[in-house]
Amino acid sequence: METPAAVIVAIDGPSGTGKSSTSKAVAAQLGLDYLDTGAQYRAITWWMVNNGIDLTDPSAIAAVAGKAEIVSGTDPSAPTITVDGTDVAGPIRTTDVTSKVSAVSAVPEVRARITELQRSIASAARRGIVVEGRDIGTTVLPDADLKVFLTASPEARAARRSGELKGADVKATQQALVERDRADSSRKTSPLAKAGNAVEVDTTELTLQQVIECVVTLVEEKRASK
């Protein structure tokens, strides 16, 4: 049987649209590697918090942008992330890190460092890869074979995210999501934006399984045309 063509798939969109769940499931189903780029920004933020860096000072952040060693595992069934050899998969999901990641990721030196890391991982993926984030199709991998932009209403996204956060206040969660979107969409370096040639999928009324099936179909069509 002929081996399917390797494809690079970029999945972008704001928080709560189902990016991670969709990306992991699509990668697992199609035998592709998987990379959660948001986890890398969370990891570098976690390192800075732990090392007492002043996160209100962009120059202080820039000065240490290259210090942490971040290693991302690309197995979609068990993605891992370590900082200087420490497993940080749990700690990077705390509200403390979440509230600070936009400030850190807005610093150009941080984005340059992490973008370089992301490109090297994608180029090493022999069987193809699904890369999810906020600027993958526009900045990190502008030549990706397939670009998907997931959207959903703020209400749907807040309900999903507060469900993930086990009983978090939906209104507060929605406010935090809107604030994060504003910060990520308005930053000067690599803002959250839909690539011109991306396929937009509104997940508001769709189940996770429907979103996965939709993206799998898009990937299979792209593979067949290669």
Coordinates of C-alpha atoms in Angstrom, one line a residue:
M1 CA 0.0 0.0 0.0
E2 CA 1.3 3.4 -0.9
T3 CA 2.4 5.6 2.0
P4 CA 0.2 8.8 2.1
A5 CA 1.9 12.0 1.2
A6 CA 3.3 13.9 4.2
V7 CA 1.3 17.1 4.8
I8 CA 1.9 20.1 7.1
V9 CA -1.4 21.2 8.5
A10 CA -1.8 24.6 10.3
I11 CA -4.8 25.0 12.7
D12 CA -5.3 28.5 14.1
G13 CA -8.0 30.2 16.0
P14 CA -8.7 31.8 19.4
S15 CA -9.1 29.9 22.7
G16 CA -12.2 27.6 23.2
T17 CA -12.8 26.8 19.6
G18 CA -11.7 23.2 20.0
K19 CA -8.2 23.6 18.5
S20 CA -6.3 21.3 20.8
S21 CA -8.9 18.5 20.9
T22 CA -9.4 18.7 17.1
S23 CA -5.7 18.8 16.3
K24 CA -4.7 15.9 18.5
A25 CA -7.6 13.7 17.2
V26 CA -6.9 14.5 13.5
A27 CA -3.1 13.8 14.0
A28 CA -3.8 10.5 15.7
Q29 CA -6.4 9.4 13.2
L30 CA -4.1 10.2 10.2
G31 CA -0.8 9.1 11.7
L32 CA 0.7 12.6 11.8
D33 CA 2.8 14.3 14.4
Y34 CA 1.2 17.0 16.6
L35 CA 2.5 20.3 18.0
D36 CA 0.7 22.5 20.5
T37 CA 2.5 25.8 20.0
G38 CA 0.6 27.5 22.8
A39 CA 2.1 25.1 25.2
Q40 CA 5.6 26.4 24.2
Y41 CA 4.6 30.0 25.0
R42 CA 3.1 28.8 28.3
A43 CA 6.3 27.0 29.0
I44 CA 8.6 30.0 28.5
T45 CA 6.1 32.1 30.5
W46 CA 6.3 29.5 33.3
W47 CA 10.1 29.6 33.3
M48 CA 10.0 33.4 33.5
V49 CA 7.5 33.4 36.4
N50 CA 9.7 30.8 38.2
N51 CA 12.8 32.8 37.7
G52 CA 11.4 36.1 38.9
I53 CA 11.5 38.0 35.6
D54 CA 9.6 41.3 35.6
L55 CA 6.9 40.5 33.2
T56 CA 5.8 44.2 33.0
D57 CA 9.2 45.0 31.4
P58 CA 9.5 43.8 27.7
S59 CA 13.3 44.4 27.7
A60 CA 13.7 42.1 30.8
I61 CA 11.7 39.4 29.0
A62 CA 13.7 39.9 25.7
A63 CA 17.0 39.6 27.6
V64 CA 16.2 36.0 28.7
A65 CA 14.2 34.8 25.7
G66 CA 16.8 32.3 24.8
K67 CA 17.6 30.9 28.2
A68 CA 15.0 28.1 28.8
E69 CA 15.5 24.8 27.0
I70 CA 12.0 23.8 25.8
V71 CA 11.4 20.3 24.3
S72 CA 8.1 19.4 22.8
G73 CA 7.0 15.7 22.3
T74 CA 5.0 15.3 19.1
D75 CA 3.0 12.1 19.8
P76 CA -0.7 13.2 19.5
S77 CA -1.8 10.5 22.0
A78 CA 0.6 11.7 24.7
P79 CA 2.1 15.1 23.9
T80 CA 4.8 16.2 26.3
I81 CA 6.6 19.4 27.1
T82 CA 9.6 19.9 29.3
V83 CA 11.6 23.0 30.4
D84 CA 15.2 22.4 31.3
G85 CA 14.3 18.7 31.7
T86 CA 11.4 19.3 34.0
D87 CA 7.9 18.1 33.0
V88 CA 5.7 21.2 32.9
A89 CA 2.6 19.8 31.2
G90 CA 0.5 20.5 34.4
P91 CA 2.1 23.7 35.8
I92 CA 1.8 25.6 32.5
R93 CA -2.1 25.3 32.6
T94 CA -2.5 27.2 35.8
T95 CA -4.4 30.5 35.8
D96 CA -1.3 32.3 36.9
V97 CA 0.6 31.3 33.7
T98 CA -2.6 31.8 31.6
S99 CA -3.0 35.4 32.8
K100 CA 0.6 36.2 31.9
V101 CA 1.2 34.4 28.6
S102 CA -0.1 37.2 26.3
A103 CA 2.4 39.7 27.8
V104 CA 5.3 37.3 27.3
S105 CA 4.3 36.1 23.8
A106 CA 3.9 39.7 22.6
V107 CA 7.7 40.3 22.9
P108 CA 9.3 40.0 19.5
E109 CA 12.4 38.2 20.8
V110 CA 10.2 35.5 22.4
R111 CA 8.3 35.0 19.2
A112 CA 11.4 34.8 17.1
R113 CA 12.8 32.2 19.5
I114 CA 9.7 30.0 19.7
T115 CA 8.9 30.4 15.9
E116 CA 12.4 29.1 15.1
L117 CA 11.7 26.1 17.4
Q118 CA 8.3 25.4 15.8
R119 CA 9.7 25.5 12.3
S120 CA 12.5 23.1 13.2
I121 CA 10.0 20.6 14.6
A122 CA 7.7 20.9 11.6
S123 CA 10.6 20.4 9.1
A124 CA 11.7 17.3 11.0
A125 CA 8.3 15.6 10.9
R126 CA 8.8 13.0 8.2
R127 CA 5.2 11.7 8.2
G128 CA 3.6 15.1 8.3
I129 CA 2.4 17.2 11.3
V130 CA -0.6 19.1 12.6
V131 CA 0.5 22.4 14.2
E132 CA -2.0 24.3 16.2
G133 CA -1.7 27.9 17.5
R134 CA -2.6 31.5 16.7
D135 CA -0.1 32.5 13.9
I136 CA 0.8 29.2 12.3
G137 CA -0.8 29.8 8.9
T138 CA 0.2 33.5 8.8
T139 CA 3.7 33.6 10.2
V140 CA 5.2 30.3 11.4
L141 CA 4.4 28.1 8.5
P142 CA 3.0 30.3 5.7
D143 CA 3.7 27.5 3.1
A144 CA 1.7 24.9 5.1
D145 CA -0.2 22.4 2.8
L146 CA -3.5 23.1 4.5
K147 CA -4.5 26.0 6.8
V148 CA -7.6 25.8 8.9
F149 CA -9.0 28.6 11.0
L150 CA -11.5 27.6 13.8
T151 CA -13.9 30.1 15.1
A152 CA -16.9 30.0 17.5
S153 CA -19.1 32.5 19.3
P154 CA -17.7 33.9 22.5
E155 CA -20.6 32.3 24.5
A156 CA -19.8 28.8 23.1
R157 CA -16.1 29.2 23.7
A158 CA -16.6 30.4 27.3
A159 CA -19.0 27.5 28.0
R160 CA -16.4 25.0 26.7
R161 CA -13.5 26.5 28.5
S162 CA -15.3 26.8 31.8
G163 CA -16.3 23.2 31.4
E164 CA -12.6 22.3 31.0
L165 CA -11.9 24.4 34.1
K166 CA -14.4 22.5 36.1
G167 CA -17.1 24.9 37.1
A168 CA -15.4 28.1 36.4
D169 CA -17.6 31.2 36.2
V170 CA -18.8 31.3 32.5
K171 CA -19.1 35.1 32.5
A172 CA -15.7 35.6 33.9
T173 CA -14.3 33.1 31.5
Q174 CA -15.9 34.8 28.6
Q175 CA -14.5 38.1 29.7
A176 CA -11.0 36.6 30.0
L177 CA -11.3 35.0 26.5
V178 CA -12.4 38.3 24.9
E179 CA -9.5 40.1 26.7
R180 CA -7.0 37.4 25.5
D181 CA -8.3 37.7 21.9
R182 CA -7.9 41.5 22.0
A183 CA -4.4 41.2 23.3
D184 CA -3.4 38.5 20.8
S185 CA -5.1 40.2 17.8
S186 CA -3.7 43.6 18.4
R187 CA -0.1 42.8 19.2
K188 CA 2.4 44.1 16.6
T189 CA 4.4 40.9 16.2
S190 CA 2.5 38.0 14.6
P191 CA -1.0 38.8 15.7
L192 CA -3.9 36.3 15.8
A193 CA -5.3 36.4 12.3
K194 CA -6.8 34.2 9.7
A195 CA -4.5 33.5 6.7
G196 CA -5.9 34.6 3.4
N197 CA -6.0 31.0 2.1
A198 CA -7.2 29.3 5.2
V199 CA -10.4 27.3 5.4
E200 CA -12.6 28.8 8.1
V201 CA -14.7 26.3 10.2
D202 CA -17.3 27.8 12.6
T203 CA -17.5 25.3 15.5
T204 CA -20.3 27.0 17.4
E205 CA -23.1 24.6 16.4
L206 CA -20.8 21.5 15.7
T207 CA -19.9 18.7 18.0
L208 CA -16.2 18.0 18.5
Q209 CA -16.6 14.8 16.4
Q210 CA -18.1 16.8 13.5
V211 CA -15.2 19.3 13.6
I212 CA -12.7 16.4 13.6
E213 CA -14.4 14.7 10.7
C214 CA -14.5 18.0 8.8
V215 CA -10.8 18.6 9.2
V216 CA -9.9 15.0 8.5
T217 CA -11.7 15.3 5.2
L218 CA -9.8 18.5 4.3
V219 CA -6.5 16.8 5.1
E220 CA -7.3 13.7 3.1
E221 CA -8.3 15.8 0.1
K222 CA -5.0 17.7 0.4
R223 CA -3.1 14.4 0.6
A224 CA -4.8 13.0 -2.4
S225 CA -3.9 16.1 -4.5
K226 CA -0.2 16.0 -3.6

